[in-house]
PDB file of C-alpha atoms in Angstrom:
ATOM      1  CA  UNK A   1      67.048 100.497 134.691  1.00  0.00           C
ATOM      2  CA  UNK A   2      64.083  99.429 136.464  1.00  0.00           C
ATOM      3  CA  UNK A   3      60.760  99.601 133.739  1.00  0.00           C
ATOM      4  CA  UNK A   4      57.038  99.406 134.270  1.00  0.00           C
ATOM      5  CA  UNK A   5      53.997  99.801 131.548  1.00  0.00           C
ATOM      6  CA  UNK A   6      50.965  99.637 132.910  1.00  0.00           C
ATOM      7  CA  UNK A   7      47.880  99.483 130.734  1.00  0.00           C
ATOM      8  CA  UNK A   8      44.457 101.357 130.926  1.00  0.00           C
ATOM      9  CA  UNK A   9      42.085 100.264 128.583  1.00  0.00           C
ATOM     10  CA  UNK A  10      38.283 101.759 127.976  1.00  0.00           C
ATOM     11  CA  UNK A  11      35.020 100.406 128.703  1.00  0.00           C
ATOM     12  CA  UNK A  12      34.634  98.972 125.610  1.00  0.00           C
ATOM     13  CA  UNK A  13      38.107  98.949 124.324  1.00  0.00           C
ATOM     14  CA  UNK A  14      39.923  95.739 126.493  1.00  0.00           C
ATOM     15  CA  UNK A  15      43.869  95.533 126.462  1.00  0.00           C
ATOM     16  CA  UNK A  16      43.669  92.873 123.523  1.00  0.00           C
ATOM     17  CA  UNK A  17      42.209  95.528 120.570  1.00  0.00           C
ATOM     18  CA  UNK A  18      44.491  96.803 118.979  1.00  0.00           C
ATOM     19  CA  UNK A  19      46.281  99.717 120.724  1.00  0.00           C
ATOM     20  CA  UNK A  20      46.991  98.418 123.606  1.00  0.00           C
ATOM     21  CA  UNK A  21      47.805  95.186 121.915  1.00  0.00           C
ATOM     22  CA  UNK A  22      51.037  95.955 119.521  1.00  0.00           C
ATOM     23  CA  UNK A  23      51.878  99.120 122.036  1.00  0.00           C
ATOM     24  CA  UNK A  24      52.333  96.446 124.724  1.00  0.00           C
ATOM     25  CA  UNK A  25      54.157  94.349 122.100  1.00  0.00           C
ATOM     26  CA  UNK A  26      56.448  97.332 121.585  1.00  0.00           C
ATOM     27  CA  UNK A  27      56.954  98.257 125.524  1.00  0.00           C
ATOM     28  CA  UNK A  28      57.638  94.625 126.366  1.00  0.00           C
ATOM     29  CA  UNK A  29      60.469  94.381 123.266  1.00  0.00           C
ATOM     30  CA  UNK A  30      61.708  97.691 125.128  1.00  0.00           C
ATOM     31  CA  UNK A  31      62.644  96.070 128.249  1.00  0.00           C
ATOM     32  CA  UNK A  32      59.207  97.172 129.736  1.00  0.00           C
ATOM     33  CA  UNK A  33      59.302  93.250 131.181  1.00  0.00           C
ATOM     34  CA  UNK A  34      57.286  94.365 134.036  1.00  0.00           C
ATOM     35  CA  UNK A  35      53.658  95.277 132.781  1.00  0.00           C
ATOM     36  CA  UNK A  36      50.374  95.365 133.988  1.00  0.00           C
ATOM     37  CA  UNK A  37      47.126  95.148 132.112  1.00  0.00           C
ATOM     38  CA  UNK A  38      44.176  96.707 134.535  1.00  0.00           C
ATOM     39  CA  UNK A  39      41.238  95.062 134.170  1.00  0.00           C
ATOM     40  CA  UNK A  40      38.074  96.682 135.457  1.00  0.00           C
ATOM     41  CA  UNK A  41      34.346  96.838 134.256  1.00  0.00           C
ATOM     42  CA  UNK A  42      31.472  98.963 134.381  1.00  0.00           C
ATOM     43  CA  UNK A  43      28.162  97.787 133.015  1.00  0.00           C
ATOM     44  CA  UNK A  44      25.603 100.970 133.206  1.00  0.00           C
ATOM     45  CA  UNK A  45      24.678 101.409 129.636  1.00  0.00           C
ATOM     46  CA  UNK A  46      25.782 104.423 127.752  1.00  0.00           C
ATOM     47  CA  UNK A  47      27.695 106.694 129.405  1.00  0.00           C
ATOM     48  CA  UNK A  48      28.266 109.379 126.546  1.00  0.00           C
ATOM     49  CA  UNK A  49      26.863 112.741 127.124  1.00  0.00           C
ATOM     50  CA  UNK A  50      25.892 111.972 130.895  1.00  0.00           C
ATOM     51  CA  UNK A  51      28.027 113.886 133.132  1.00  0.00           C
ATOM     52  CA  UNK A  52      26.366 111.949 136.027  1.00  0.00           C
ATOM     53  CA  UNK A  53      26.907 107.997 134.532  1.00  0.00           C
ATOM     54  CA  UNK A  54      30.628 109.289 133.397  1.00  0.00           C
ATOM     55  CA  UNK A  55      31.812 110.549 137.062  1.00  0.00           C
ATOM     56  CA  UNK A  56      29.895 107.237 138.210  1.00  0.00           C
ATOM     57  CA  UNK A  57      32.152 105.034 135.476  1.00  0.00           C
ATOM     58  CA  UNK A  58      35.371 106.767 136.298  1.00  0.00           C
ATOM     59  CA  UNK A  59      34.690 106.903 140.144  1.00  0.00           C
ATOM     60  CA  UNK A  60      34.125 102.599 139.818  1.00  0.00           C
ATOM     61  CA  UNK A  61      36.443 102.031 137.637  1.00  0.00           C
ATOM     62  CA  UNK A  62      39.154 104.165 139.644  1.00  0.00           C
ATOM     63  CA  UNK A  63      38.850 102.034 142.542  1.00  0.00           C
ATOM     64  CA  UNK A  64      39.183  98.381 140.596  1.00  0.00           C
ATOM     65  CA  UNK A  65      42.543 100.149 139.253  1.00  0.00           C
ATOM     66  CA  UNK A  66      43.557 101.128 142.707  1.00  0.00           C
ATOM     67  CA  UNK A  67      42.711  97.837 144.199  1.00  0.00           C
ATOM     68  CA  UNK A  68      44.815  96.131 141.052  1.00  0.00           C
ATOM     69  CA  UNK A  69      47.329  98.157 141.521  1.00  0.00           C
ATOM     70  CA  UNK A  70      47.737  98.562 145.102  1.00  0.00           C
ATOM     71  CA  UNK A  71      50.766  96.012 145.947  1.00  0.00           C
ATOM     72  CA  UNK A  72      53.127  97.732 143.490  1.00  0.00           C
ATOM     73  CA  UNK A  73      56.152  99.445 144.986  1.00  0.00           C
ATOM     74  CA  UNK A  74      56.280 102.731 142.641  1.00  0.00           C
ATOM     75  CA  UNK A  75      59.463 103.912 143.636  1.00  0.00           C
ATOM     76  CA  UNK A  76      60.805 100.590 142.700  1.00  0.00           C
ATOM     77  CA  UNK A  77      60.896 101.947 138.752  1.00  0.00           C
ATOM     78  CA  UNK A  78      62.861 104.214 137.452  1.00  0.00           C
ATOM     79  CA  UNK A  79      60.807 104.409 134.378  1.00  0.00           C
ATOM     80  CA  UNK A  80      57.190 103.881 134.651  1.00  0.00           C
ATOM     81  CA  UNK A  81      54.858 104.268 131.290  1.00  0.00           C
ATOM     82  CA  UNK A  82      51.074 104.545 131.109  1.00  0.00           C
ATOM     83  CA  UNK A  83      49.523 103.761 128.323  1.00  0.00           C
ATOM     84  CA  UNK A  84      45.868 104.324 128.203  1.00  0.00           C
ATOM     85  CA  UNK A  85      42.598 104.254 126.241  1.00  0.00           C
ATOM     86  CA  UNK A  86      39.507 106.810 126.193  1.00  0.00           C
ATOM     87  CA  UNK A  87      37.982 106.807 130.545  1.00  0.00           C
ATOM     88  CA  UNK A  88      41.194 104.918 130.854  1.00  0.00           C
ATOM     89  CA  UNK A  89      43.270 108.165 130.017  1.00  0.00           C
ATOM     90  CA  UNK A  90      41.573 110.093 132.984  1.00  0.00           C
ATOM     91  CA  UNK A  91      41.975 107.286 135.088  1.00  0.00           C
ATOM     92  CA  UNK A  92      45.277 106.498 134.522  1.00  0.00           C
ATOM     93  CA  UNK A  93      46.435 110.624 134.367  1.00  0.00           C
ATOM     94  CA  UNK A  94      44.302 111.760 137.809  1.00  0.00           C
ATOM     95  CA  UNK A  95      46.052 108.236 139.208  1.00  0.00           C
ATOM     96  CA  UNK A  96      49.809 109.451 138.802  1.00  0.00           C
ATOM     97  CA  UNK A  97      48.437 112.631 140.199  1.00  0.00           C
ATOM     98  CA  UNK A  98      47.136 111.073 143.560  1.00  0.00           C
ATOM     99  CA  UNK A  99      49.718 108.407 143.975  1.00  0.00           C
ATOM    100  CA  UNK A 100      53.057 111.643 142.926  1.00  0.00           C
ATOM    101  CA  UNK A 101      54.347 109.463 139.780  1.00  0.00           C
ATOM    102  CA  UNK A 102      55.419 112.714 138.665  1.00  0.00           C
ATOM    103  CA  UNK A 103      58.050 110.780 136.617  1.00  0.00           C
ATOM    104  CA  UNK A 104      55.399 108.593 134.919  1.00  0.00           C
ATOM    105  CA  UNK A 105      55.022 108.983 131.051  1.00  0.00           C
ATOM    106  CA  UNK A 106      51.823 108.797 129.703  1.00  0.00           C
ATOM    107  CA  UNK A 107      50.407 107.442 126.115  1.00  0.00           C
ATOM    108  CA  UNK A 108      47.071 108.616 125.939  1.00  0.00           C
ATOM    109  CA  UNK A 109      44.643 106.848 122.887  1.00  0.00           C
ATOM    110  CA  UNK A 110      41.776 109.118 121.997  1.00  0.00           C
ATOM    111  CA  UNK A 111      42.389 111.079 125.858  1.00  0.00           C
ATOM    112  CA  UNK A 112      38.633 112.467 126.985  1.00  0.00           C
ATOM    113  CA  UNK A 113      38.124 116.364 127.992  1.00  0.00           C
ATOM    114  CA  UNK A 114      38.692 115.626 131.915  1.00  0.00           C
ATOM    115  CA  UNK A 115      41.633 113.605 131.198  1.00  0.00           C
ATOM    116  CA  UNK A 116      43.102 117.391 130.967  1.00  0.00           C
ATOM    117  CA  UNK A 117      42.273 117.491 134.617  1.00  0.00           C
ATOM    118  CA  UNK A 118      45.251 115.603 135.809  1.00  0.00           C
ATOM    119  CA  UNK A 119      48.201 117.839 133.778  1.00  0.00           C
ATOM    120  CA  UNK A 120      49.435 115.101 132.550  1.00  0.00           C
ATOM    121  CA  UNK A 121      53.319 115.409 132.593  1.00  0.00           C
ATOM    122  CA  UNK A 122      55.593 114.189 129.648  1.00  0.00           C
ATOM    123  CA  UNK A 123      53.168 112.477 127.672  1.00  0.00           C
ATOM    124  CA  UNK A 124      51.523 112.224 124.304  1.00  0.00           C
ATOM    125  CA  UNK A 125      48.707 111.739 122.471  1.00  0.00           C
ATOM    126  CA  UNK A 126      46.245 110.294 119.769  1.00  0.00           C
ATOM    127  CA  UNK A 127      42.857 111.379 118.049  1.00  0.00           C
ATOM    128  CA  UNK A 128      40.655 111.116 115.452  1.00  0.00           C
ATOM    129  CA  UNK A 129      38.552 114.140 114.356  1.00  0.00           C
ATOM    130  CA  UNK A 130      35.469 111.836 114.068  1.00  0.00           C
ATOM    131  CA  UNK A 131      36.090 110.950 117.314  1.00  0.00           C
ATOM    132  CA  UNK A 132      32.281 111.318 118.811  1.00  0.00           C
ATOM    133  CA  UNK A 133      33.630 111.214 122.517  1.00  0.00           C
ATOM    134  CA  UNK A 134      35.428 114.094 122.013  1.00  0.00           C
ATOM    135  CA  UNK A 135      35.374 117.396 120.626  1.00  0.00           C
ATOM    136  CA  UNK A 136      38.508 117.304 118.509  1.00  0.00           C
ATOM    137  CA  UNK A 137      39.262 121.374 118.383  1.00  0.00           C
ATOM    138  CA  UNK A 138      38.839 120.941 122.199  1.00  0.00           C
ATOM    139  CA  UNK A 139      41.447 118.418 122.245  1.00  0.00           C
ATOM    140  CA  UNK A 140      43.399 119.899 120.207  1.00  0.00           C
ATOM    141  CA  UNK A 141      43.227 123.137 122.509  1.00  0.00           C
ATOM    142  CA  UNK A 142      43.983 120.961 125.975  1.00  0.00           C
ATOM    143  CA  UNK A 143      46.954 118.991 124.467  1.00  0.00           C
ATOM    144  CA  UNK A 144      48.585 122.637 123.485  1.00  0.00           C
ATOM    145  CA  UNK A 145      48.294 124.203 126.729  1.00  0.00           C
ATOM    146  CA  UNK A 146      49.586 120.873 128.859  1.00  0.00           C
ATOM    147  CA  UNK A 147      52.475 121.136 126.327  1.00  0.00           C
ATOM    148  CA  UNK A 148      51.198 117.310 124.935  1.00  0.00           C
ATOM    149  CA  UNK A 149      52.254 116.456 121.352  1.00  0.00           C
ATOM    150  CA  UNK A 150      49.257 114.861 119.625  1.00  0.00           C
ATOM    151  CA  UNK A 151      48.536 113.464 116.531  1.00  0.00           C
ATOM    152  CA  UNK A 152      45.464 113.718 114.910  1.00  0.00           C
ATOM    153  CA  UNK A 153      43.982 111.468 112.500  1.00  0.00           C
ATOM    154  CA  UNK A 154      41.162 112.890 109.585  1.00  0.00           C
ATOM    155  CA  UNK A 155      37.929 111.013 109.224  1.00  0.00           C
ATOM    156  CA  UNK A 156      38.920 108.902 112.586  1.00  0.00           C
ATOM    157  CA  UNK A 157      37.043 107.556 115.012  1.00  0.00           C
ATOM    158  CA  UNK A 158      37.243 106.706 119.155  1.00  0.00           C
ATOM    159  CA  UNK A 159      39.160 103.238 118.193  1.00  0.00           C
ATOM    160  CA  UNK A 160      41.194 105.323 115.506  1.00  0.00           C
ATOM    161  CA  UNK A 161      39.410 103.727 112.406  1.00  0.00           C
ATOM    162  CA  UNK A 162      37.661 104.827 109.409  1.00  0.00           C
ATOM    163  CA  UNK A 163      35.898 103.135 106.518  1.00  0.00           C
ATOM    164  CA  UNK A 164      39.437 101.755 104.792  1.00  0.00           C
ATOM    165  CA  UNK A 165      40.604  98.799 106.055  1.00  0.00           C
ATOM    166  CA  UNK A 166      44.167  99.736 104.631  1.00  0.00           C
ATOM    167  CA  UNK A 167      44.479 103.147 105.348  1.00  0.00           C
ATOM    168  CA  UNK A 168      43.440 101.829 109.240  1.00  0.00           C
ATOM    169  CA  UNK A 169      46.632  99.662 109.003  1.00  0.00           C
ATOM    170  CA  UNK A 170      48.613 102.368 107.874  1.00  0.00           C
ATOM    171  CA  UNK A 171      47.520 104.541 110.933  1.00  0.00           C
ATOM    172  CA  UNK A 172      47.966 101.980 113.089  1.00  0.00           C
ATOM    173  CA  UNK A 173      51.258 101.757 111.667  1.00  0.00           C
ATOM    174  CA  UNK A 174      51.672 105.660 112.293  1.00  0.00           C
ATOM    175  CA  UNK A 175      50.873 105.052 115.836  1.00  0.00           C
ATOM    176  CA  UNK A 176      52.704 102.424 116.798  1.00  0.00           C
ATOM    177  CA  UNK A 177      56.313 103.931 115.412  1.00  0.00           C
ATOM    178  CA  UNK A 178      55.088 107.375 117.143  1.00  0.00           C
ATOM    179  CA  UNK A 179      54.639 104.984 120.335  1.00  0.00           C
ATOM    180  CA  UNK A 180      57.914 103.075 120.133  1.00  0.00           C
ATOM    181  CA  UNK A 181      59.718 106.805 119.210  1.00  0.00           C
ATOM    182  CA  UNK A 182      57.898 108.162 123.066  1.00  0.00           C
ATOM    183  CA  UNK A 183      58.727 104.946 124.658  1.00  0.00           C
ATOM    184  CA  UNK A 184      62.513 105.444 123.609  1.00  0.00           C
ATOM    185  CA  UNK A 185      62.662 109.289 124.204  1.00  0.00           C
ATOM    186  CA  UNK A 186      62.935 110.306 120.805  1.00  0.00           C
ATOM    187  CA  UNK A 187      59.711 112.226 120.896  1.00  0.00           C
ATOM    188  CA  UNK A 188      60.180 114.696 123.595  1.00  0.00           C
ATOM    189  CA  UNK A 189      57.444 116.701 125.478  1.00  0.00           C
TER     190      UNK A 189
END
């Protein structure tokens, strides 16, 4: 079987934090040996809480991901995974929709109100209810009616993080064997 994981990290949040780091560790150990890290940038300041700069961030960053990914032959893969971070979960969800990777999977880090947008098909997702991006109830609310499993994390915040250095580890650790469980089809959606 032919596999791609392509990764969509956030503004702030670059394919080498932690995330994206051990979940491309995982995808790679599961025969994902075709990946893709998207690298894009968007340098306006804070974006939180202005509808204007975020439609601005997504709309630039959307085109560097288009223009990175634009020599791939989708229908190449028979498996194609997208695992994304904060703007990157909109981007990489309203992408699948535009392009018809109806049969891409999606891994959605801390996933942003519009991400819900795109109906993301077979996917899952992460959040922390001290998440100030997001409105975790709302969340919450979005991932139930697309039919996305999510787990949320108390006292968390948009990197998945609190104040204890070990009990971070441990919810990394959480993560990443939810991740590795979706990237082998044991968690189904």
């Amino acid at each position: 079987m032919t596999k791609i994981a392509v990764f969509f990290p956030g503004i702030g949040y670059h394919c080498d934090k932690p995330l994206l780091y051990y979940s491309r560790s995982i995808a790679n150990k599961l025969g994902y040996e075709n990946s893709r890290n998207v690298n894009y940038t968007y340098n306006a300041g804070n974006i939180r809480g202005n509808e204007e700069k975020m439609k601005e961030a997504y709309e630039t960053l959307f085109s560097q991901a288009e223009a990175e990914l634009s020599e791939i032959v989708w229908s190449e893969y028979e498996d194609v995974l997208f695992i994304s971070k904060s703007i990157g979960t909109i981007i990489a969800t309203s992408y699948a929709q535009k392009y018809g990777l109806k049969h891409a999977r999606h891994i959605l880090y801390t996933p942003l109100v519009q991400t819900f947008l795109f109906a993301p098909n077979n996917a899952i997702g992460f959040i922390g209810t001290a998440d100030p991006w997001s409105d975790t109830d709302e969340i919450i609310q979005l991932s139930d009616t697309n039919h996305v499993p999510l787990a949320v994390y108390d006292g968390c915040n948009h990197s998945l993080e609190c104040n204890d250095t070990l009990r971070n580890i441990e919810i990394l650790k959480d993560v990443m064997q939810r991740t590795m469980e979706f990237c082998k089809g044991i968690i189904e959606v």
